[in-house]
Amino acid sequence: MSEPDRVIGSEPPVIGADPMETPAEAAADADLGRTVAALTADDLEPSGRRRLLGRLVGDVRRRGVGQLFKPRAALRWMADVVADVAPHVPVRSGETLRRHFPEMDDDALADRLIRNAARATAGVGAAGGGVAAVEWAAAPALLSAPVLLSAETIAVVAIEMKLIGELHEVYGEPIPGNGTERALALIQAWAGQRGINPLVPGTGVGSVLSTAARGELQRTLLRRFGRNLTSMGPMLTGAAVAGYLNRRATRTTGEKVRDDLRKRALKRPERRALDG
């Protein structure tokens, strides 16, 4: 893969790595990471997104579905999964983005990326409704609901982390460090709904989430997971609601990070000279 089309991390994901993980568990994690990376594409057809989300449901089941029926354990489990998939999230470089979207200035390009990501997460919500139609039609349906909600939440988080990484590229602040460090920084930025500040001690350094960062991630995941619960219903009744809520939340996240990065860009001497 060439530099303009780089992925956040090419090395194995070690942010939340478990030294006791078996080869089968490691293979399941790799499958999950590949599925999530495919789901972050903003040009997927509805049928393709639904198929990938169904595959992700299977990946989640193999990862250890038992944890999802214990509220506190479920949040820890989801935080670990997000940490493991983060290095697989594909972030396009600024050069690639401008090649894909020529003749756009920074703000117009940022708005386009936010719009595309919001459409993608709305598509995940709609695809989840399609999967739910199958799950609710078969007994025991409720036992599958936490798995589907977790899969949808993980997919949405991955799309939003990709958006955050690409917004940094647009505003001339590529995330520094190796793949693991960049993934860690993206997790912290997503959890805090803000741009990455390389001057903050601990940001992008090390390969393990701090206790504070993990707590912030779990709280943000709880809000997203709880929001998704409101869209779960029999057949396709939840699809429209899930799509709307995902779109709104992704747009809000993208706009917060965009505004943060824009303010910082305006303070840079070269940007002030250009605007002046």
PDB file of C-alpha atoms in Angstrom:
ATOM      1  CA  MET A   1       0.000   0.000   0.000  1.00  0.00           C
ATOM      2  CA  SER A   2       1.439   3.361  -0.973  1.00  0.00           C
ATOM      3  CA  GLU A   3       1.866   6.176   1.487  1.00  0.00           C
ATOM      4  CA  PRO A   4      -1.031   8.310   0.178  1.00  0.00           C
ATOM      5  CA  ASP A   5      -3.394   5.369   0.759  1.00  0.00           C
ATOM      6  CA  ARG A   6      -1.891   4.288   4.066  1.00  0.00           C
ATOM      7  CA  VAL A   7      -3.867   2.652   6.843  1.00  0.00           C
ATOM      8  CA  ILE A   8      -3.519   3.843  10.420  1.00  0.00           C
ATOM      9  CA  GLY A   9      -1.668   0.729  11.487  1.00  0.00           C
ATOM     10  CA  SER A  10       0.029  -1.957   9.443  1.00  0.00           C
ATOM     11  CA  GLU A  11       1.482  -3.780  12.432  1.00  0.00           C
ATOM     12  CA  PRO A  12      -0.611  -6.098  14.617  1.00  0.00           C
ATOM     13  CA  PRO A  13      -3.030  -4.234  16.921  1.00  0.00           C
ATOM     14  CA  VAL A  14      -1.498  -4.270  20.390  1.00  0.00           C
ATOM     15  CA  ILE A  15      -3.413  -1.491  22.130  1.00  0.00           C
ATOM     16  CA  GLY A  16      -5.553  -3.926  24.030  1.00  0.00           C
ATOM     17  CA  ALA A  17      -3.563  -7.042  23.242  1.00  0.00           C
ATOM     18  CA  ASP A  18      -4.017 -10.019  25.528  1.00  0.00           C
ATOM     19  CA  PRO A  19      -0.796 -12.012  26.075  1.00  0.00           C
ATOM     20  CA  MET A  20      -2.954 -15.068  26.863  1.00  0.00           C
ATOM     21  CA  GLU A  21      -4.854 -14.850  23.570  1.00  0.00           C
ATOM     22  CA  THR A  22      -4.999 -18.140  21.677  1.00  0.00           C
ATOM     23  CA  PRO A  23      -4.248 -18.420  17.943  1.00  0.00           C
ATOM     24  CA  ALA A  24      -7.958 -18.967  17.290  1.00  0.00           C
ATOM     25  CA  GLU A  25      -8.831 -15.806  19.238  1.00  0.00           C
ATOM     26  CA  ALA A  26      -6.152 -13.836  17.383  1.00  0.00           C
ATOM     27  CA  ALA A  27      -7.565 -15.055  14.059  1.00  0.00           C
ATOM     28  CA  ALA A  28     -11.081 -14.017  15.146  1.00  0.00           C
ATOM     29  CA  ASP A  29      -9.756 -10.557  16.025  1.00  0.00           C
ATOM     30  CA  ALA A  30      -8.094 -10.266  12.611  1.00  0.00           C
ATOM     31  CA  ASP A  31     -11.342 -11.250  10.874  1.00  0.00           C
ATOM     32  CA  LEU A  32     -13.242  -8.671  12.908  1.00  0.00           C
ATOM     33  CA  GLY A  33     -10.719  -5.968  12.020  1.00  0.00           C
ATOM     34  CA  ARG A  34     -10.978  -6.704   8.302  1.00  0.00           C
ATOM     35  CA  THR A  35     -14.773  -6.651   8.410  1.00  0.00           C
ATOM     36  CA  VAL A  36     -14.854  -3.323  10.249  1.00  0.00           C
ATOM     37  CA  ALA A  37     -12.329  -1.801   7.834  1.00  0.00           C
ATOM     38  CA  ALA A  38     -14.559  -2.799   4.896  1.00  0.00           C
ATOM     39  CA  LEU A  39     -17.608  -1.285   6.616  1.00  0.00           C
ATOM     40  CA  THR A  40     -15.952   2.135   6.850  1.00  0.00           C
ATOM     41  CA  ALA A  41     -16.122   2.652   3.069  1.00  0.00           C
ATOM     42  CA  ASP A  42     -18.464   5.521   2.193  1.00  0.00           C
ATOM     43  CA  ASP A  43     -19.498   4.127  -1.194  1.00  0.00           C
ATOM     44  CA  LEU A  44     -20.981   0.770  -0.163  1.00  0.00           C
ATOM     45  CA  GLU A  45     -24.269  -0.324  -1.661  1.00  0.00           C
ATOM     46  CA  PRO A  46     -27.009  -1.122   0.914  1.00  0.00           C
ATOM     47  CA  SER A  47     -26.822  -4.829   0.136  1.00  0.00           C
ATOM     48  CA  GLY A  48     -23.062  -4.854   0.634  1.00  0.00           C
ATOM     49  CA  ARG A  49     -23.293  -2.970   3.912  1.00  0.00           C
ATOM     50  CA  ARG A  50     -25.985  -5.334   5.167  1.00  0.00           C
ATOM     51  CA  ARG A  51     -23.861  -8.332   4.214  1.00  0.00           C
ATOM     52  CA  LEU A  52     -20.809  -6.925   5.994  1.00  0.00           C
ATOM     53  CA  LEU A  53     -22.804  -6.067   9.097  1.00  0.00           C
ATOM     54  CA  GLY A  54     -24.153  -9.618   9.143  1.00  0.00           C
ATOM     55  CA  ARG A  55     -20.560 -10.860   8.915  1.00  0.00           C
ATOM     56  CA  LEU A  56     -19.612  -8.530  11.770  1.00  0.00           C
ATOM     57  CA  VAL A  57     -22.399 -10.004  13.906  1.00  0.00           C
ATOM     58  CA  GLY A  58     -20.796 -13.408  13.342  1.00  0.00           C
ATOM     59  CA  ASP A  59     -17.346 -11.998  14.192  1.00  0.00           C
ATOM     60  CA  VAL A  60     -18.732 -10.516  17.421  1.00  0.00           C
ATOM     61  CA  ARG A  61     -20.292 -13.836  18.390  1.00  0.00           C
ATOM     62  CA  ARG A  62     -16.975 -15.609  17.894  1.00  0.00           C
ATOM     63  CA  ARG A  63     -15.150 -12.914  19.836  1.00  0.00           C
ATOM     64  CA  GLY A  64     -16.980 -13.784  23.091  1.00  0.00           C
ATOM     65  CA  VAL A  65     -20.672 -13.048  23.117  1.00  0.00           C
ATOM     66  CA  GLY A  66     -21.155 -14.086  26.751  1.00  0.00           C
ATOM     67  CA  GLN A  67     -19.711 -10.791  27.989  1.00  0.00           C
ATOM     68  CA  LEU A  68     -22.521  -8.828  26.324  1.00  0.00           C
ATOM     69  CA  PHE A  69     -25.142 -10.005  28.800  1.00  0.00           C
ATOM     70  CA  LYS A  70     -23.351  -8.443  31.788  1.00  0.00           C
ATOM     71  CA  PRO A  71     -23.653  -4.627  31.603  1.00  0.00           C
ATOM     72  CA  ARG A  72     -20.289  -3.693  33.133  1.00  0.00           C
ATOM     73  CA  ALA A  73     -18.442  -6.502  31.403  1.00  0.00           C
ATOM     74  CA  ALA A  74     -20.110  -5.562  28.113  1.00  0.00           C
ATOM     75  CA  LEU A  75     -18.663  -2.037  28.209  1.00  0.00           C
ATOM     76  CA  ARG A  76     -15.189  -3.349  28.969  1.00  0.00           C
ATOM     77  CA  TRP A  77     -15.581  -5.883  26.177  1.00  0.00           C
ATOM     78  CA  MET A  78     -16.670  -3.247  23.673  1.00  0.00           C
ATOM     79  CA  ALA A  79     -13.803  -0.949  24.678  1.00  0.00           C
ATOM     80  CA  ASP A  80     -11.367  -3.809  24.079  1.00  0.00           C
ATOM     81  CA  VAL A  81     -12.890  -4.527  20.670  1.00  0.00           C
ATOM     82  CA  VAL A  82     -12.666  -0.857  19.650  1.00  0.00           C
ATOM     83  CA  ALA A  83      -9.020  -0.840  20.738  1.00  0.00           C
ATOM     84  CA  ASP A  84      -8.340  -3.952  18.676  1.00  0.00           C
ATOM     85  CA  VAL A  85     -10.044  -2.730  15.490  1.00  0.00           C
ATOM     86  CA  ALA A  86      -8.692   0.849  15.615  1.00  0.00           C
ATOM     87  CA  PRO A  87      -5.360  -0.017  13.939  1.00  0.00           C
ATOM     88  CA  HIS A  88      -7.296  -1.501  11.018  1.00  0.00           C
ATOM     89  CA  VAL A  89      -9.262   1.691  10.278  1.00  0.00           C
ATOM     90  CA  PRO A  90      -8.199   3.003   6.844  1.00  0.00           C
ATOM     91  CA  VAL A  91      -7.396   6.733   6.900  1.00  0.00           C
ATOM     92  CA  ARG A  92      -6.689   8.410   3.572  1.00  0.00           C
ATOM     93  CA  SER A  93      -3.865  10.918   3.423  1.00  0.00           C
ATOM     94  CA  GLY A  94      -4.426  14.571   2.577  1.00  0.00           C
ATOM     95  CA  GLU A  95      -2.908  13.966  -0.854  1.00  0.00           C
ATOM     96  CA  THR A  96      -5.329  11.122  -1.582  1.00  0.00           C
ATOM     97  CA  LEU A  97      -8.326  13.087  -0.319  1.00  0.00           C
ATOM     98  CA  ARG A  98      -7.530  16.042  -2.572  1.00  0.00           C
ATOM     99  CA  ARG A  99      -7.091  13.701  -5.496  1.00  0.00           C
ATOM    100  CA  HIS A 100     -10.514  12.193  -4.800  1.00  0.00           C
ATOM    101  CA  PHE A 101     -12.150  15.593  -4.212  1.00  0.00           C
ATOM    102  CA  PRO A 102     -10.373  18.104  -6.478  1.00  0.00           C
ATOM    103  CA  GLU A 103     -11.051  21.843  -6.449  1.00  0.00           C
ATOM    104  CA  MET A 104     -12.279  21.865  -2.833  1.00  0.00           C
ATOM    105  CA  ASP A 105     -10.771  24.037  -0.123  1.00  0.00           C
ATOM    106  CA  ASP A 106     -10.183  22.667   3.366  1.00  0.00           C
ATOM    107  CA  ASP A 107     -13.595  23.596   4.766  1.00  0.00           C
ATOM    108  CA  ALA A 108     -15.540  22.311   1.770  1.00  0.00           C
ATOM    109  CA  LEU A 109     -13.598  19.045   1.851  1.00  0.00           C
ATOM    110  CA  ALA A 110     -14.175  18.667   5.588  1.00  0.00           C
ATOM    111  CA  ASP A 111     -17.911  19.202   5.096  1.00  0.00           C
ATOM    112  CA  ARG A 112     -17.968  16.589   2.323  1.00  0.00           C
ATOM    113  CA  LEU A 113     -16.192  14.044   4.551  1.00  0.00           C
ATOM    114  CA  ILE A 114     -18.640  14.701   7.390  1.00  0.00           C
ATOM    115  CA  ARG A 115     -21.578  14.287   5.037  1.00  0.00           C
ATOM    116  CA  ASN A 116     -20.215  11.038   3.619  1.00  0.00           C
ATOM    117  CA  ALA A 117     -19.462   9.604   7.065  1.00  0.00           C
ATOM    118  CA  ALA A 118     -22.949  10.539   8.291  1.00  0.00           C
ATOM    119  CA  ARG A 119     -24.452   8.761   5.302  1.00  0.00           C
ATOM    120  CA  ALA A 120     -22.293   5.720   6.010  1.00  0.00           C
ATOM    121  CA  THR A 121     -23.364   5.456   9.655  1.00  0.00           C
ATOM    122  CA  ALA A 122     -26.979   6.027   8.645  1.00  0.00           C
ATOM    123  CA  GLY A 123     -26.490   3.131   6.245  1.00  0.00           C
ATOM    124  CA  VAL A 124     -25.196   0.984   9.107  1.00  0.00           C
ATOM    125  CA  GLY A 125     -28.360   1.799  11.064  1.00  0.00           C
ATOM    126  CA  ALA A 126     -30.548   0.876   8.109  1.00  0.00           C
ATOM    127  CA  ALA A 127     -28.558  -2.305   7.521  1.00  0.00           C
ATOM    128  CA  GLY A 128     -28.956  -3.165  11.190  1.00  0.00           C
ATOM    129  CA  GLY A 129     -32.700  -2.894  10.739  1.00  0.00           C
ATOM    130  CA  GLY A 130     -32.493  -5.414   7.923  1.00  0.00           C
ATOM    131  CA  VAL A 131     -30.462  -7.823  10.022  1.00  0.00           C
ATOM    132  CA  ALA A 132     -32.849  -7.259  12.920  1.00  0.00           C
ATOM    133  CA  ALA A 133     -35.770  -8.271  10.739  1.00  0.00           C
ATOM    134  CA  VAL A 134     -34.194 -11.701  10.429  1.00  0.00           C
ATOM    135  CA  GLU A 135     -33.189 -11.877  14.084  1.00  0.00           C
ATOM    136  CA  TRP A 136     -36.610 -10.895  15.405  1.00  0.00           C
ATOM    137  CA  ALA A 137     -38.352 -13.331  13.114  1.00  0.00           C
ATOM    138  CA  ALA A 138     -36.490 -16.254  14.633  1.00  0.00           C
ATOM    139  CA  ALA A 139     -36.595 -17.465  18.243  1.00  0.00           C
ATOM    140  CA  PRO A 140     -35.023 -16.748  20.599  1.00  0.00           C
ATOM    141  CA  ALA A 141     -34.725 -13.307  18.996  1.00  0.00           C
ATOM    142  CA  LEU A 142     -33.904 -11.245  22.075  1.00  0.00           C
ATOM    143  CA  LEU A 143     -30.744 -13.240  22.717  1.00  0.00           C
ATOM    144  CA  SER A 144     -29.279 -11.819  19.498  1.00  0.00           C
ATOM    145  CA  ALA A 145     -30.195  -8.184  20.142  1.00  0.00           C
ATOM    146  CA  PRO A 146     -27.085  -7.290  22.236  1.00  0.00           C
ATOM    147  CA  VAL A 147     -24.857  -8.835  19.577  1.00  0.00           C
ATOM    148  CA  LEU A 148     -26.463  -6.818  16.787  1.00  0.00           C
ATOM    149  CA  LEU A 149     -26.375  -3.591  18.800  1.00  0.00           C
ATOM    150  CA  SER A 150     -22.718  -4.121  19.665  1.00  0.00           C
ATOM    151  CA  ALA A 151     -21.817  -4.842  16.044  1.00  0.00           C
ATOM    152  CA  GLU A 152     -23.623  -1.702  14.874  1.00  0.00           C
ATOM    153  CA  THR A 153     -21.983   0.431  17.567  1.00  0.00           C
ATOM    154  CA  ILE A 154     -18.504  -0.874  16.709  1.00  0.00           C
ATOM    155  CA  ALA A 155     -19.051  -0.192  13.006  1.00  0.00           C
ATOM    156  CA  VAL A 156     -20.253   3.362  13.683  1.00  0.00           C
ATOM    157  CA  VAL A 157     -17.282   4.085  15.970  1.00  0.00           C
ATOM    158  CA  ALA A 158     -14.873   2.857  13.289  1.00  0.00           C
ATOM    159  CA  ILE A 159     -16.464   5.106  10.641  1.00  0.00           C
ATOM    160  CA  GLU A 160     -16.234   8.097  12.971  1.00  0.00           C
ATOM    161  CA  MET A 161     -12.605   7.357  13.863  1.00  0.00           C
ATOM    162  CA  LYS A 162     -11.812   7.262  10.149  1.00  0.00           C
ATOM    163  CA  LEU A 163     -13.560  10.629   9.762  1.00  0.00           C
ATOM    164  CA  ILE A 164     -11.541  12.122  12.625  1.00  0.00           C
ATOM    165  CA  GLY A 165      -8.283  10.872  11.127  1.00  0.00           C
ATOM    166  CA  GLU A 166      -9.122  12.310   7.716  1.00  0.00           C
ATOM    167  CA  LEU A 167     -10.201  15.660   9.150  1.00  0.00           C
ATOM    168  CA  HIS A 168      -6.747  15.901  10.720  1.00  0.00           C
ATOM    169  CA  GLU A 169      -5.237  15.249   7.294  1.00  0.00           C
ATOM    170  CA  VAL A 170      -7.400  17.955   5.696  1.00  0.00           C
ATOM    171  CA  TYR A 171      -6.334  20.613   8.201  1.00  0.00           C
ATOM    172  CA  GLY A 172      -2.640  19.782   7.974  1.00  0.00           C
ATOM    173  CA  GLU A 173      -2.291  17.908  11.263  1.00  0.00           C
ATOM    174  CA  PRO A 174      -1.613  14.265  10.313  1.00  0.00           C
ATOM    175  CA  ILE A 175      -1.615  12.044  13.366  1.00  0.00           C
ATOM    176  CA  PRO A 176       2.019  11.339  14.321  1.00  0.00           C
ATOM    177  CA  GLY A 177       3.569   8.112  15.526  1.00  0.00           C
ATOM    178  CA  ASN A 178       3.471   4.512  14.433  1.00  0.00           C
ATOM    179  CA  GLY A 179       0.280   2.640  13.655  1.00  0.00           C
ATOM    180  CA  THR A 180      -0.474   1.707  17.251  1.00  0.00           C
ATOM    181  CA  GLU A 181       0.185   5.225  18.523  1.00  0.00           C
ATOM    182  CA  ARG A 182      -2.023   6.750  15.842  1.00  0.00           C
ATOM    183  CA  ALA A 183      -4.802   4.289  16.660  1.00  0.00           C
ATOM    184  CA  LEU A 184      -4.540   5.143  20.356  1.00  0.00           C
ATOM    185  CA  ALA A 185      -4.738   8.857  19.581  1.00  0.00           C
ATOM    186  CA  LEU A 186      -7.820   8.317  17.423  1.00  0.00           C
ATOM    187  CA  ILE A 187      -9.567   6.373  20.183  1.00  0.00           C
ATOM    188  CA  GLN A 188      -8.913   9.197  22.641  1.00  0.00           C
ATOM    189  CA  ALA A 189     -10.072  11.816  20.132  1.00  0.00           C
ATOM    190  CA  TRP A 190     -13.288   9.894  19.431  1.00  0.00           C
ATOM    191  CA  ALA A 191     -14.036   9.360  23.110  1.00  0.00           C
ATOM    192  CA  GLY A 192     -13.441  13.041  23.889  1.00  0.00           C
ATOM    193  CA  GLN A 193     -15.107  14.353  20.700  1.00  0.00           C
ATOM    194  CA  ARG A 194     -12.176  16.663  19.986  1.00  0.00           C
ATOM    195  CA  GLY A 195      -9.124  17.035  17.821  1.00  0.00           C
ATOM    196  CA  ILE A 196      -5.868  15.384  18.822  1.00  0.00           C
ATOM    197  CA  ASN A 197      -3.481  17.658  20.681  1.00  0.00           C
ATOM    198  CA  PRO A 198       0.082  16.332  20.235  1.00  0.00           C
ATOM    199  CA  LEU A 199       1.291  18.605  23.041  1.00  0.00           C
ATOM    200  CA  VAL A 200      -0.793  16.857  25.697  1.00  0.00           C
ATOM    201  CA  PRO A 201       1.396  14.383  27.631  1.00  0.00           C
ATOM    202  CA  GLY A 202       0.448  10.790  26.937  1.00  0.00           C
ATOM    203  CA  THR A 203      -1.310  11.459  23.647  1.00  0.00           C
ATOM    204  CA  GLY A 204      -0.014   9.077  20.996  1.00  0.00           C
ATOM    205  CA  VAL A 205       2.567   7.617  23.361  1.00  0.00           C
ATOM    206  CA  GLY A 206       2.610   4.016  24.519  1.00  0.00           C
ATOM    207  CA  SER A 207       0.521   1.051  23.470  1.00  0.00           C
ATOM    208  CA  VAL A 208      -1.979   0.707  26.323  1.00  0.00           C
ATOM    209  CA  LEU A 209      -4.966   2.910  27.075  1.00  0.00           C
ATOM    210  CA  SER A 210      -4.650   4.695  30.393  1.00  0.00           C
ATOM    211  CA  THR A 211      -7.295   4.138  33.048  1.00  0.00           C
ATOM    212  CA  ALA A 212      -8.705   7.624  32.460  1.00  0.00           C
ATOM    213  CA  ALA A 213      -8.779   7.188  28.672  1.00  0.00           C
ATOM    214  CA  ARG A 214     -10.420   3.783  28.959  1.00  0.00           C
ATOM    215  CA  GLY A 215     -13.038   5.202  31.331  1.00  0.00           C
ATOM    216  CA  GLU A 216     -13.802   8.029  28.899  1.00  0.00           C
ATOM    217  CA  LEU A 217     -14.078   5.534  26.046  1.00  0.00           C
ATOM    218  CA  GLN A 218     -16.484   3.351  28.021  1.00  0.00           C
ATOM    219  CA  ARG A 219     -18.688   6.322  28.944  1.00  0.00           C
ATOM    220  CA  THR A 220     -18.912   7.446  25.327  1.00  0.00           C
ATOM    221  CA  LEU A 221     -19.634   3.889  24.200  1.00  0.00           C
ATOM    222  CA  LEU A 222     -22.384   3.648  26.809  1.00  0.00           C
ATOM    223  CA  ARG A 223     -24.077   6.748  25.393  1.00  0.00           C
ATOM    224  CA  ARG A 224     -23.888   5.348  21.860  1.00  0.00           C
ATOM    225  CA  PHE A 225     -25.009   1.864  22.876  1.00  0.00           C
ATOM    226  CA  GLY A 226     -27.934   3.302  24.848  1.00  0.00           C
ATOM    227  CA  ARG A 227     -28.958   5.421  21.873  1.00  0.00           C
ATOM    228  CA  ASN A 228     -28.976   2.339  19.664  1.00  0.00           C
ATOM    229  CA  LEU A 229     -31.265   0.548  22.124  1.00  0.00           C
ATOM    230  CA  THR A 230     -34.021   3.057  21.330  1.00  0.00           C
ATOM    231  CA  SER A 231     -33.964   1.981  17.680  1.00  0.00           C
ATOM    232  CA  MET A 232     -34.315  -1.766  18.283  1.00  0.00           C
ATOM    233  CA  GLY A 233     -37.729  -3.069  17.318  1.00  0.00           C
ATOM    234  CA  PRO A 234     -39.401  -5.952  15.526  1.00  0.00           C
ATOM    235  CA  MET A 235     -39.029  -6.237  11.766  1.00  0.00           C
ATOM    236  CA  LEU A 236     -37.866  -2.974  10.129  1.00  0.00           C
ATOM    237  CA  THR A 237     -39.470  -0.477  12.512  1.00  0.00           C
ATOM    238  CA  GLY A 238     -36.107   0.494  13.970  1.00  0.00           C
ATOM    239  CA  ALA A 239     -34.196   0.981  10.726  1.00  0.00           C
ATOM    240  CA  ALA A 240     -35.341   4.534   9.984  1.00  0.00           C
ATOM    241  CA  VAL A 241     -34.816   5.642  13.578  1.00  0.00           C
ATOM    242  CA  ALA A 242     -31.372   4.043  13.755  1.00  0.00           C
ATOM    243  CA  GLY A 243     -30.336   5.657  10.480  1.00  0.00           C
ATOM    244  CA  TYR A 244     -31.489   9.092  11.620  1.00  0.00           C
ATOM    245  CA  LEU A 245     -29.818   8.851  15.031  1.00  0.00           C
ATOM    246  CA  ASN A 246     -26.549   7.585  13.576  1.00  0.00           C
ATOM    247  CA  ARG A 247     -26.498  10.323  10.943  1.00  0.00           C
ATOM    248  CA  ARG A 248     -27.134  13.052  13.528  1.00  0.00           C
ATOM    249  CA  ALA A 249     -24.544  11.746  15.995  1.00  0.00           C
ATOM    250  CA  THR A 250     -21.854  11.361  13.337  1.00  0.00           C
ATOM    251  CA  ARG A 251     -22.508  14.833  11.977  1.00  0.00           C
ATOM    252  CA  THR A 252     -22.242  16.276  15.497  1.00  0.00           C
ATOM    253  CA  THR A 253     -18.968  14.442  16.140  1.00  0.00           C
ATOM    254  CA  GLY A 254     -17.496  15.525  12.816  1.00  0.00           C
ATOM    255  CA  GLU A 255     -18.514  19.158  13.274  1.00  0.00           C
ATOM    256  CA  LYS A 256     -16.988  19.312  16.766  1.00  0.00           C
ATOM    257  CA  VAL A 257     -13.663  17.942  15.554  1.00  0.00           C
ATOM    258  CA  ARG A 258     -13.737  20.078  12.376  1.00  0.00           C
ATOM    259  CA  ASP A 259     -14.356  23.272  14.385  1.00  0.00           C
ATOM    260  CA  ASP A 260     -11.549  22.398  16.787  1.00  0.00           C
ATOM    261  CA  LEU A 261      -9.080  21.740  13.963  1.00  0.00           C
ATOM    262  CA  ARG A 262     -10.191  24.820  12.017  1.00  0.00           C
ATOM    263  CA  LYS A 263      -9.554  27.082  15.008  1.00  0.00           C
ATOM    264  CA  ARG A 264      -6.091  25.624  15.444  1.00  0.00           C
ATOM    265  CA  ALA A 265      -5.342  25.957  11.729  1.00  0.00           C
ATOM    266  CA  LEU A 266      -6.333  29.635  11.774  1.00  0.00           C
ATOM    267  CA  LYS A 267      -3.780  30.271  14.518  1.00  0.00           C
ATOM    268  CA  ARG A 268      -0.895  28.927  12.474  1.00  0.00           C
ATOM    269  CA  PRO A 269       1.240  31.734  10.955  1.00  0.00           C
ATOM    270  CA  GLU A 270       1.112  30.327   7.418  1.00  0.00           C
ATOM    271  CA  ARG A 271      -2.700  30.113   7.525  1.00  0.00           C
ATOM    272  CA  ARG A 272      -3.056  33.650   8.874  1.00  0.00           C
ATOM    273  CA  ALA A 273      -0.831  34.922   6.072  1.00  0.00           C
ATOM    274  CA  LEU A 274      -2.872  33.026   3.475  1.00  0.00           C
ATOM    275  CA  ASP A 275      -6.191  34.328   4.812  1.00  0.00           C
ATOM    276  CA  GLY A 276      -4.848  37.819   5.104  1.00  0.00           C
TER     277      GLY A 276
END
